[in-house]
């Protein structure tokens, strides 16, 4: 079985979804376990998915001088530290929505991305989904939602934050799946 350095070289040369899938399969579990030492499981999953999307998008400009595994571990480590320091990107879904055009996958449409986001919302618990929809679709303020739902504003914020995190993770997984499928 080829090593991670060999798989990376193949991916850099071909840029194919097949070689990217090999890289993903070879690295994901290792990087996830490593990230889990620093951050909670949802954050660890997001850190690794974000790194994998970064590798896909920037494969032509990334130059790894030493071990690919060392590069990936260092990248995960730094992303976890940034997360812990509060320097993680905002919870906006716009960067995820922009991936379709940035990845130069002309076949991924805005509709594909919308479907992934709606499917992500379907995975939320009923209460999370209701609060998230009241915030995003109905435009209600957290204080209004808290009053309607009989919750504290902090609880509403926590539900919205959890919803956004789950949607981002699901959306990134969905985009990786679209890449793997060559859509």
Short mmCIF file of N, CA and C in Angstrom, two decimals:
data_model
loop_
_atom_site.label_atom_id
_atom_site.label_comp_id
_atom_site.label_asym_id
_atom_site.label_seq_id
_atom_site.Cartn_x
_atom_site.Cartn_y
_atom_site.Cartn_z
N UNK A 1 0.85 -1.19 0.00
CA UNK A 1 0.00 0.00 0.00
C UNK A 1 0.89 1.24 0.00
N UNK A 2 0.58 2.20 -0.89
CA UNK A 2 1.42 3.39 -0.97
C UNK A 2 1.29 4.24 0.30
N UNK A 3 2.38 4.95 0.62
CA UNK A 3 2.39 5.84 1.77
C UNK A 3 1.72 7.17 1.45
N UNK A 4 1.55 7.97 2.49
CA UNK A 4 0.88 9.27 2.32
C UNK A 4 1.67 10.16 1.37
N UNK A 5 3.02 10.11 1.43
CA UNK A 5 3.82 10.93 0.52
C UNK A 5 3.57 10.55 -0.93
N UNK A 6 3.46 9.24 -1.19
CA UNK A 6 3.18 8.77 -2.56
C UNK A 6 1.79 9.20 -3.02
N UNK A 7 0.83 9.08 -2.11
CA UNK A 7 -0.55 9.47 -2.46
C UNK A 7 -0.61 10.96 -2.73
N UNK A 8 0.09 11.77 -1.92
CA UNK A 8 0.12 13.22 -2.12
C UNK A 8 0.74 13.54 -3.48
N UNK A 9 1.84 12.86 -3.82
CA UNK A 9 2.50 13.10 -5.11
C UNK A 9 1.56 12.79 -6.27
N UNK A 10 0.85 11.68 -6.16
CA UNK A 10 -0.11 11.32 -7.19
C UNK A 10 -1.20 12.39 -7.32
N UNK A 11 -1.70 12.84 -6.16
CA UNK A 11 -2.75 13.87 -6.17
C UNK A 11 -2.23 15.17 -6.79
N UNK A 12 -1.02 15.56 -6.42
CA UNK A 12 -0.44 16.80 -6.99
C UNK A 12 -0.29 16.69 -8.50
N UNK A 13 0.12 15.52 -8.98
CA UNK A 13 0.34 15.34 -10.41
C UNK A 13 -0.96 15.27 -11.19
N UNK A 14 -1.91 14.50 -10.69
CA UNK A 14 -3.13 14.26 -11.46
C UNK A 14 -4.25 15.24 -11.13
N UNK A 15 -4.33 15.64 -9.85
CA UNK A 15 -5.44 16.49 -9.42
C UNK A 15 -6.78 15.80 -9.53
N UNK A 16 -6.75 14.47 -9.61
CA UNK A 16 -8.00 13.73 -9.84
C UNK A 16 -8.76 13.53 -8.53
N UNK A 17 -10.06 13.34 -8.69
CA UNK A 17 -10.88 13.08 -7.52
C UNK A 17 -10.54 11.71 -6.92
N UNK A 18 -10.13 10.78 -7.75
CA UNK A 18 -9.75 9.45 -7.27
C UNK A 18 -8.53 9.53 -6.36
N UNK A 19 -7.53 10.28 -6.76
CA UNK A 19 -6.33 10.41 -5.92
C UNK A 19 -6.63 11.23 -4.67
N UNK A 20 -7.53 12.20 -4.78
CA UNK A 20 -7.93 12.97 -3.60
C UNK A 20 -8.65 12.07 -2.61
N UNK A 21 -9.49 11.19 -3.12
CA UNK A 21 -10.20 10.25 -2.25
C UNK A 21 -9.22 9.34 -1.51
N UNK A 22 -8.17 8.91 -2.22
CA UNK A 22 -7.14 8.08 -1.58
C UNK A 22 -6.48 8.86 -0.44
N UNK A 23 -6.16 10.12 -0.70
CA UNK A 23 -5.53 10.96 0.32
C UNK A 23 -6.47 11.13 1.50
N UNK A 24 -7.70 11.42 1.23
CA UNK A 24 -8.71 11.59 2.28
C UNK A 24 -8.82 10.32 3.12
N UNK A 25 -8.96 9.18 2.46
CA UNK A 25 -9.10 7.91 3.17
C UNK A 25 -7.86 7.58 3.99
N UNK A 26 -6.69 7.92 3.48
CA UNK A 26 -5.45 7.61 4.18
C UNK A 26 -5.21 8.51 5.39
N UNK A 27 -5.76 9.73 5.36
CA UNK A 27 -5.42 10.72 6.39
C UNK A 27 -6.53 11.03 7.38
N UNK A 28 -7.77 10.88 6.99
CA UNK A 28 -8.87 11.41 7.80
C UNK A 28 -8.86 10.92 9.24
N UNK A 29 -8.85 9.60 9.45
CA UNK A 29 -8.93 9.06 10.81
C UNK A 29 -7.76 9.53 11.67
N UNK A 30 -6.57 9.48 11.12
CA UNK A 30 -5.38 9.91 11.84
C UNK A 30 -5.49 11.38 12.26
N UNK A 31 -5.88 12.23 11.32
CA UNK A 31 -5.98 13.66 11.62
C UNK A 31 -7.12 13.97 12.58
N UNK A 32 -8.23 13.25 12.44
CA UNK A 32 -9.36 13.44 13.34
C UNK A 32 -8.97 13.10 14.78
N UNK A 33 -8.32 11.95 14.95
CA UNK A 33 -7.88 11.56 16.30
C UNK A 33 -6.90 12.59 16.87
N UNK A 34 -6.01 13.08 16.04
CA UNK A 34 -5.04 14.08 16.47
C UNK A 34 -5.75 15.37 16.90
N UNK A 35 -6.69 15.84 16.10
CA UNK A 35 -7.43 17.07 16.42
C UNK A 35 -8.26 16.89 17.69
N UNK A 36 -8.74 15.68 17.93
CA UNK A 36 -9.57 15.41 19.11
C UNK A 36 -8.83 15.59 20.42
N UNK A 37 -7.51 15.59 20.38
CA UNK A 37 -6.73 15.87 21.58
C UNK A 37 -6.85 17.34 22.00
N UNK A 38 -7.16 18.21 21.04
CA UNK A 38 -7.17 19.64 21.29
C UNK A 38 -8.57 20.23 21.43
N UNK A 39 -9.49 19.74 20.61
CA UNK A 39 -10.83 20.33 20.56
C UNK A 39 -11.88 19.23 20.67
N UNK A 40 -13.14 19.62 20.86
CA UNK A 40 -14.20 18.61 20.96
C UNK A 40 -14.41 17.92 19.61
N UNK A 41 -15.20 16.86 19.63
CA UNK A 41 -15.36 16.02 18.44
C UNK A 41 -15.92 16.76 17.23
N UNK A 42 -16.93 17.62 17.44
CA UNK A 42 -17.49 18.37 16.31
C UNK A 42 -16.45 19.32 15.73
N UNK A 43 -15.73 20.01 16.61
CA UNK A 43 -14.68 20.93 16.13
C UNK A 43 -13.57 20.15 15.43
N UNK A 44 -13.20 18.98 15.96
CA UNK A 44 -12.15 18.17 15.34
C UNK A 44 -12.57 17.77 13.92
N UNK A 45 -13.81 17.36 13.80
CA UNK A 45 -14.32 16.97 12.47
C UNK A 45 -14.28 18.16 11.51
N UNK A 46 -14.70 19.32 12.00
CA UNK A 46 -14.70 20.50 11.14
C UNK A 46 -13.29 20.92 10.75
N UNK A 47 -12.36 20.85 11.70
CA UNK A 47 -10.97 21.21 11.41
C UNK A 47 -10.42 20.33 10.29
N UNK A 48 -10.65 19.03 10.39
CA UNK A 48 -10.10 18.11 9.39
C UNK A 48 -10.80 18.30 8.04
N UNK A 49 -12.11 18.45 8.05
CA UNK A 49 -12.83 18.68 6.79
C UNK A 49 -12.37 19.97 6.13
N UNK A 50 -12.17 21.01 6.96
CA UNK A 50 -11.70 22.28 6.44
C UNK A 50 -10.31 22.14 5.81
N UNK A 51 -9.43 21.39 6.47
CA UNK A 51 -8.10 21.15 5.92
C UNK A 51 -8.18 20.39 4.60
N UNK A 52 -9.04 19.37 4.54
CA UNK A 52 -9.16 18.60 3.30
C UNK A 52 -9.67 19.47 2.15
N UNK A 53 -10.63 20.33 2.43
CA UNK A 53 -11.11 21.25 1.40
C UNK A 53 -10.01 22.23 0.99
N UNK A 54 -9.22 22.67 1.97
CA UNK A 54 -8.09 23.56 1.67
C UNK A 54 -7.10 22.85 0.74
N UNK A 55 -6.81 21.59 1.02
CA UNK A 55 -5.88 20.83 0.17
C UNK A 55 -6.42 20.71 -1.25
N UNK A 56 -7.72 20.43 -1.38
CA UNK A 56 -8.32 20.31 -2.70
C UNK A 56 -8.21 21.62 -3.48
N UNK A 57 -8.57 22.71 -2.80
CA UNK A 57 -8.61 24.01 -3.47
C UNK A 57 -7.22 24.56 -3.79
N UNK A 58 -6.23 24.23 -2.99
CA UNK A 58 -4.90 24.84 -3.12
C UNK A 58 -3.82 23.85 -3.52
N UNK A 59 -4.20 22.72 -4.08
CA UNK A 59 -3.24 21.66 -4.37
C UNK A 59 -2.10 22.13 -5.28
N UNK A 60 -2.39 23.04 -6.18
CA UNK A 60 -1.36 23.50 -7.10
C UNK A 60 -0.33 24.40 -6.44
N UNK A 61 -0.72 25.11 -5.40
CA UNK A 61 0.20 26.06 -4.78
C UNK A 61 0.87 25.54 -3.50
N UNK A 62 0.44 24.41 -2.99
CA UNK A 62 1.03 23.86 -1.77
C UNK A 62 2.31 23.11 -2.12
N UNK A 63 3.40 23.52 -1.48
CA UNK A 63 4.68 22.85 -1.67
C UNK A 63 5.11 22.28 -0.33
N UNK A 64 5.16 20.97 -0.24
CA UNK A 64 5.56 20.30 0.99
C UNK A 64 6.99 19.82 0.82
N UNK A 65 7.88 20.35 1.65
CA UNK A 65 9.30 20.04 1.52
C UNK A 65 9.69 18.77 2.27
N UNK A 66 8.98 18.47 3.34
CA UNK A 66 9.35 17.30 4.14
C UNK A 66 8.22 16.27 4.06
N UNK A 67 7.90 15.68 5.15
CA UNK A 67 6.88 14.66 5.22
C UNK A 67 5.48 15.26 5.09
N UNK A 68 4.65 14.65 4.27
CA UNK A 68 3.27 15.09 4.10
C UNK A 68 2.52 14.90 5.42
N UNK A 69 2.75 13.78 6.09
CA UNK A 69 2.08 13.53 7.36
C UNK A 69 2.43 14.61 8.38
N UNK A 70 3.69 15.01 8.42
CA UNK A 70 4.11 16.08 9.33
C UNK A 70 3.43 17.40 8.98
N UNK A 71 3.35 17.70 7.69
CA UNK A 71 2.68 18.92 7.23
C UNK A 71 1.21 18.91 7.65
N UNK A 72 0.55 17.78 7.46
CA UNK A 72 -0.87 17.68 7.78
C UNK A 72 -1.10 17.78 9.30
N UNK A 73 -0.26 17.11 10.09
CA UNK A 73 -0.39 17.20 11.54
C UNK A 73 -0.17 18.64 12.02
N UNK A 74 0.83 19.29 11.47
CA UNK A 74 1.10 20.68 11.84
C UNK A 74 -0.07 21.58 11.45
N UNK A 75 -0.63 21.33 10.28
CA UNK A 75 -1.78 22.12 9.83
C UNK A 75 -2.97 21.92 10.77
N UNK A 76 -3.24 20.68 11.15
CA UNK A 76 -4.35 20.40 12.07
C UNK A 76 -4.06 21.05 13.42
N UNK A 77 -2.85 20.90 13.89
CA UNK A 77 -2.46 21.50 15.18
C UNK A 77 -2.71 23.01 15.17
N UNK A 78 -2.24 23.68 14.13
CA UNK A 78 -2.41 25.14 14.03
C UNK A 78 -3.87 25.54 13.92
N UNK A 79 -4.64 24.79 13.17
CA UNK A 79 -6.07 25.09 13.02
C UNK A 79 -6.80 24.89 14.35
N UNK A 80 -6.41 23.87 15.10
CA UNK A 80 -7.01 23.65 16.42
C UNK A 80 -6.65 24.80 17.37
N UNK A 81 -5.39 25.21 17.35
CA UNK A 81 -4.99 26.33 18.20
C UNK A 81 -5.72 27.61 17.81
N UNK A 82 -5.88 27.85 16.53
CA UNK A 82 -6.65 29.02 16.09
C UNK A 82 -8.09 28.94 16.58
N UNK A 83 -8.65 27.75 16.52
CA UNK A 83 -10.02 27.55 17.01
C UNK A 83 -10.08 27.88 18.50
N UNK A 84 -9.12 27.37 19.26
CA UNK A 84 -9.10 27.60 20.71
C UNK A 84 -8.86 29.06 21.06
N UNK A 85 -8.10 29.75 20.24
CA UNK A 85 -7.82 31.16 20.47
C UNK A 85 -8.95 32.07 19.99
N UNK A 86 -9.95 31.48 19.36
CA UNK A 86 -11.07 32.28 18.87
C UNK A 86 -10.81 32.94 17.54
N UNK A 87 -9.83 32.44 16.80
CA UNK A 87 -9.50 33.03 15.50
C UNK A 87 -10.06 32.21 14.35
N UNK A 88 -11.08 31.41 14.65
CA UNK A 88 -11.70 30.58 13.62
C UNK A 88 -12.61 31.45 12.77
N UNK A 89 -12.77 31.15 11.50
CA UNK A 89 -13.66 31.95 10.66
C UNK A 89 -15.07 32.03 11.24
N UNK A 90 -15.77 33.06 10.85
CA UNK A 90 -17.12 33.29 11.35
C UNK A 90 -18.03 32.10 11.02
N UNK A 91 -19.19 32.10 11.62
CA UNK A 91 -20.13 31.00 11.41
C UNK A 91 -20.94 31.17 10.13
N UNK A 92 -20.60 32.13 9.33
CA UNK A 92 -21.33 32.36 8.09
C UNK A 92 -21.18 31.16 7.15
N UNK A 93 -22.21 30.88 6.41
CA UNK A 93 -22.15 29.79 5.44
C UNK A 93 -21.68 30.28 4.07
N UNK A 94 -21.44 31.59 3.93
CA UNK A 94 -21.02 32.12 2.64
C UNK A 94 -19.73 31.50 2.12
N UNK A 95 -18.69 31.29 2.98
CA UNK A 95 -17.48 30.65 2.45
C UNK A 95 -17.76 29.25 1.90
N UNK A 96 -18.67 28.52 2.51
CA UNK A 96 -19.01 27.19 2.01
C UNK A 96 -19.73 27.33 0.68
N UNK A 97 -20.64 28.29 0.57
CA UNK A 97 -21.39 28.49 -0.66
C UNK A 97 -20.47 28.90 -1.81
N UNK A 98 -19.39 29.63 -1.50
CA UNK A 98 -18.46 30.08 -2.53
C UNK A 98 -17.58 28.96 -3.05
N UNK A 99 -17.50 27.85 -2.35
CA UNK A 99 -16.62 26.77 -2.75
C UNK A 99 -16.93 26.25 -4.14
N UNK A 100 -18.19 26.23 -4.50
CA UNK A 100 -18.56 25.71 -5.81
C UNK A 100 -17.83 26.41 -6.93
N UNK A 101 -17.69 27.72 -6.86
CA UNK A 101 -16.99 28.44 -7.91
C UNK A 101 -15.49 28.44 -7.67
N UNK A 102 -15.05 28.53 -6.43
CA UNK A 102 -13.62 28.57 -6.14
C UNK A 102 -12.93 27.27 -6.52
N UNK A 103 -13.62 26.14 -6.39
CA UNK A 103 -13.00 24.86 -6.67
C UNK A 103 -12.98 24.57 -8.16
N UNK A 104 -13.52 25.48 -8.94
CA UNK A 104 -13.55 25.30 -10.38
C UNK A 104 -14.21 23.98 -10.76
N UNK A 105 -15.26 23.66 -10.06
CA UNK A 105 -16.06 22.49 -10.40
C UNK A 105 -17.35 23.01 -10.98
N UNK A 106 -17.29 23.35 -12.25
CA UNK A 106 -18.41 24.00 -12.89
C UNK A 106 -19.72 23.25 -12.77
N UNK A 107 -19.62 21.95 -12.48
CA UNK A 107 -20.84 21.16 -12.39
C UNK A 107 -21.52 21.28 -11.02
N UNK A 108 -20.83 21.82 -10.03
CA UNK A 108 -21.48 22.04 -8.74
C UNK A 108 -22.22 23.37 -8.85
N UNK A 109 -23.51 23.30 -8.71
CA UNK A 109 -24.33 24.49 -8.87
C UNK A 109 -24.74 25.04 -7.51
N UNK A 110 -25.27 26.23 -7.55
CA UNK A 110 -25.80 26.83 -6.33
C UNK A 110 -26.93 25.96 -5.77
N UNK A 111 -27.67 25.35 -6.67
CA UNK A 111 -28.75 24.45 -6.26
C UNK A 111 -28.19 23.24 -5.50
N UNK A 112 -27.06 22.66 -5.98
CA UNK A 112 -26.43 21.54 -5.28
C UNK A 112 -26.06 21.94 -3.86
N UNK A 113 -25.50 23.12 -3.71
CA UNK A 113 -25.09 23.61 -2.40
C UNK A 113 -26.31 23.84 -1.53
N UNK A 114 -27.36 24.41 -2.10
CA UNK A 114 -28.60 24.63 -1.34
C UNK A 114 -29.18 23.31 -0.85
N UNK A 115 -29.16 22.30 -1.69
CA UNK A 115 -29.67 20.99 -1.29
C UNK A 115 -28.87 20.44 -0.11
N UNK A 116 -27.55 20.57 -0.19
CA UNK A 116 -26.70 20.09 0.91
C UNK A 116 -27.03 20.82 2.20
N UNK A 117 -27.21 22.14 2.13
CA UNK A 117 -27.53 22.92 3.34
C UNK A 117 -28.90 22.52 3.88
N UNK A 118 -29.89 22.33 3.02
CA UNK A 118 -31.22 21.92 3.49
C UNK A 118 -31.19 20.53 4.09
N UNK A 119 -30.40 19.63 3.50
CA UNK A 119 -30.26 18.30 4.08
C UNK A 119 -29.58 18.38 5.45
N UNK A 120 -28.63 19.30 5.58
CA UNK A 120 -27.96 19.51 6.87
C UNK A 120 -28.97 19.97 7.91
N UNK A 121 -29.84 20.87 7.52
CA UNK A 121 -30.85 21.36 8.46
C UNK A 121 -31.78 20.24 8.90
N UNK A 122 -32.02 19.29 8.02
CA UNK A 122 -32.90 18.18 8.37
C UNK A 122 -32.28 17.28 9.44
N UNK A 123 -30.96 17.35 9.61
CA UNK A 123 -30.30 16.52 10.62
C UNK A 123 -30.36 17.16 12.01
N UNK A 124 -30.78 18.41 12.09
CA UNK A 124 -30.87 19.09 13.38
C UNK A 124 -32.02 18.53 14.21
N UNK A 125 -31.88 18.62 15.51
CA UNK A 125 -33.00 18.22 16.36
C UNK A 125 -34.15 19.18 16.09
N UNK A 126 -35.39 18.76 16.36
CA UNK A 126 -36.54 19.63 16.07
C UNK A 126 -36.43 21.01 16.75
N UNK A 127 -36.00 21.04 17.99
CA UNK A 127 -35.90 22.31 18.70
C UNK A 127 -34.81 23.20 18.09
N UNK A 128 -33.66 22.61 17.77
CA UNK A 128 -32.57 23.36 17.12
C UNK A 128 -33.06 23.95 15.80
N UNK A 129 -33.70 23.09 15.00
CA UNK A 129 -34.18 23.53 13.68
C UNK A 129 -35.20 24.66 13.82
N UNK A 130 -36.13 24.52 14.78
CA UNK A 130 -37.15 25.54 14.97
C UNK A 130 -36.51 26.88 15.36
N UNK A 131 -35.58 26.85 16.29
CA UNK A 131 -34.92 28.09 16.73
C UNK A 131 -34.09 28.68 15.59
N UNK A 132 -33.38 27.83 14.86
CA UNK A 132 -32.56 28.30 13.75
C UNK A 132 -33.44 28.95 12.68
N UNK A 133 -34.55 28.31 12.34
CA UNK A 133 -35.45 28.87 11.33
C UNK A 133 -36.09 30.17 11.80
N UNK A 134 -36.41 30.25 13.08
CA UNK A 134 -36.98 31.50 13.61
C UNK A 134 -35.96 32.64 13.48
N UNK A 135 -34.70 32.30 13.69
CA UNK A 135 -33.65 33.31 13.60
C UNK A 135 -33.36 33.68 12.14
N UNK A 136 -33.12 32.68 11.31
CA UNK A 136 -32.68 32.95 9.94
C UNK A 136 -33.83 33.22 8.97
N UNK A 137 -34.87 32.42 9.03
CA UNK A 137 -35.96 32.58 8.06
C UNK A 137 -36.94 33.69 8.46
N UNK A 138 -37.27 33.73 9.76
CA UNK A 138 -38.25 34.70 10.22
C UNK A 138 -37.62 36.02 10.64
N UNK A 139 -36.30 36.04 10.79
CA UNK A 139 -35.58 37.26 11.15
C UNK A 139 -35.81 37.73 12.58
N UNK A 140 -36.19 36.81 13.46
CA UNK A 140 -36.43 37.20 14.85
C UNK A 140 -35.11 37.37 15.60
N UNK A 141 -35.10 38.28 16.54
CA UNK A 141 -33.93 38.49 17.39
C UNK A 141 -33.91 37.40 18.45
N UNK A 142 -32.74 37.17 19.01
CA UNK A 142 -32.60 36.14 20.04
C UNK A 142 -33.52 36.39 21.22
N UNK A 143 -33.68 37.66 21.58
CA UNK A 143 -34.56 37.98 22.71
C UNK A 143 -36.02 37.61 22.41
N UNK A 144 -36.44 37.82 21.16
CA UNK A 144 -37.81 37.46 20.76
C UNK A 144 -38.00 35.94 20.77
N UNK A 145 -37.00 35.24 20.25
CA UNK A 145 -37.07 33.77 20.23
C UNK A 145 -37.11 33.24 21.66
N UNK A 146 -36.28 33.82 22.52
CA UNK A 146 -36.23 33.39 23.93
C UNK A 146 -37.60 33.56 24.58
N UNK A 147 -38.24 34.68 24.33
CA UNK A 147 -39.55 34.95 24.91
C UNK A 147 -40.58 33.95 24.39
N UNK A 148 -40.60 33.72 23.08
CA UNK A 148 -41.56 32.80 22.46
C UNK A 148 -41.35 31.36 22.95
N UNK A 149 -40.09 30.95 23.03
CA UNK A 149 -39.77 29.56 23.37
C UNK A 149 -39.67 29.31 24.88
N UNK A 150 -39.69 30.38 25.67
CA UNK A 150 -39.56 30.23 27.12
C UNK A 150 -38.16 29.82 27.54
N UNK A 151 -37.17 30.35 26.82
CA UNK A 151 -35.77 30.04 27.10
C UNK A 151 -35.01 31.31 27.45
N UNK A 152 -33.80 31.16 27.94
CA UNK A 152 -32.94 32.33 28.14
C UNK A 152 -32.30 32.69 26.80
N UNK A 153 -31.84 33.93 26.68
CA UNK A 153 -31.17 34.34 25.44
C UNK A 153 -29.91 33.53 25.22
N UNK A 154 -29.21 33.20 26.30
CA UNK A 154 -27.99 32.38 26.19
C UNK A 154 -28.31 31.00 25.62
N UNK A 155 -29.44 30.43 26.01
CA UNK A 155 -29.84 29.13 25.47
C UNK A 155 -30.13 29.23 23.98
N UNK A 156 -30.79 30.30 23.58
CA UNK A 156 -31.08 30.52 22.16
C UNK A 156 -29.77 30.65 21.39
N UNK A 157 -28.83 31.43 21.92
CA UNK A 157 -27.52 31.58 21.27
C UNK A 157 -26.83 30.23 21.13
N UNK A 158 -26.90 29.42 22.19
CA UNK A 158 -26.27 28.10 22.15
C UNK A 158 -26.91 27.21 21.09
N UNK A 159 -28.23 27.24 20.98
CA UNK A 159 -28.92 26.45 19.95
C UNK A 159 -28.51 26.90 18.56
N UNK A 160 -28.44 28.19 18.33
CA UNK A 160 -28.08 28.72 17.01
C UNK A 160 -26.63 28.37 16.68
N UNK A 161 -25.74 28.51 17.66
CA UNK A 161 -24.34 28.18 17.45
C UNK A 161 -24.18 26.70 17.11
N UNK A 162 -24.87 25.82 17.85
CA UNK A 162 -24.81 24.39 17.60
C UNK A 162 -25.36 24.08 16.20
N UNK A 163 -26.45 24.75 15.83
CA UNK A 163 -27.04 24.53 14.51
C UNK A 163 -26.07 24.92 13.41
N UNK A 164 -25.46 26.08 13.54
CA UNK A 164 -24.52 26.53 12.52
C UNK A 164 -23.33 25.59 12.39
N UNK A 165 -22.83 25.12 13.52
CA UNK A 165 -21.69 24.20 13.50
C UNK A 165 -22.08 22.91 12.78
N UNK A 166 -23.23 22.34 13.10
CA UNK A 166 -23.66 21.10 12.46
C UNK A 166 -23.92 21.31 10.97
N UNK A 167 -24.49 22.43 10.61
CA UNK A 167 -24.75 22.70 9.19
C UNK A 167 -23.44 22.86 8.43
N UNK A 168 -22.49 23.58 9.00
CA UNK A 168 -21.18 23.75 8.34
C UNK A 168 -20.50 22.40 8.11
N UNK A 169 -20.49 21.56 9.13
CA UNK A 169 -19.84 20.26 9.01
C UNK A 169 -20.54 19.42 7.94
N UNK A 170 -21.86 19.36 7.98
CA UNK A 170 -22.61 18.58 7.00
C UNK A 170 -22.37 19.13 5.59
N UNK A 171 -22.33 20.46 5.46
CA UNK A 171 -22.12 21.07 4.14
C UNK A 171 -20.73 20.73 3.60
N UNK A 172 -19.73 20.76 4.46
CA UNK A 172 -18.38 20.41 4.01
C UNK A 172 -18.31 18.95 3.60
N UNK A 173 -18.96 18.08 4.37
CA UNK A 173 -19.00 16.66 3.99
C UNK A 173 -19.71 16.51 2.65
N UNK A 174 -20.79 17.23 2.46
CA UNK A 174 -21.54 17.17 1.21
C UNK A 174 -20.70 17.63 0.03
N UNK A 175 -19.94 18.69 0.22
CA UNK A 175 -19.08 19.17 -0.87
C UNK A 175 -17.97 18.18 -1.17
N UNK A 176 -17.41 17.57 -0.14
CA UNK A 176 -16.39 16.55 -0.38
C UNK A 176 -17.00 15.38 -1.14
N UNK A 177 -18.21 15.01 -0.79
CA UNK A 177 -18.88 13.93 -1.50
C UNK A 177 -19.08 14.29 -2.97
N UNK A 178 -19.48 15.54 -3.24
CA UNK A 178 -19.64 15.98 -4.62
C UNK A 178 -18.31 15.91 -5.38
N UNK A 179 -17.21 16.26 -4.67
CA UNK A 179 -15.89 16.16 -5.30
C UNK A 179 -15.57 14.71 -5.63
N UNK A 180 -15.80 13.83 -4.64
CA UNK A 180 -15.49 12.42 -4.84
C UNK A 180 -16.30 11.80 -5.98
N UNK A 181 -17.52 12.28 -6.10
CA UNK A 181 -18.40 11.75 -7.15
C UNK A 181 -18.06 12.38 -8.51
N UNK A 182 -17.25 13.42 -8.49
CA UNK A 182 -16.88 14.07 -9.74
C UNK A 182 -17.97 14.89 -10.36
N UNK A 183 -18.90 15.33 -9.50
CA UNK A 183 -20.02 16.13 -9.98
C UNK A 183 -19.57 17.54 -10.22
#
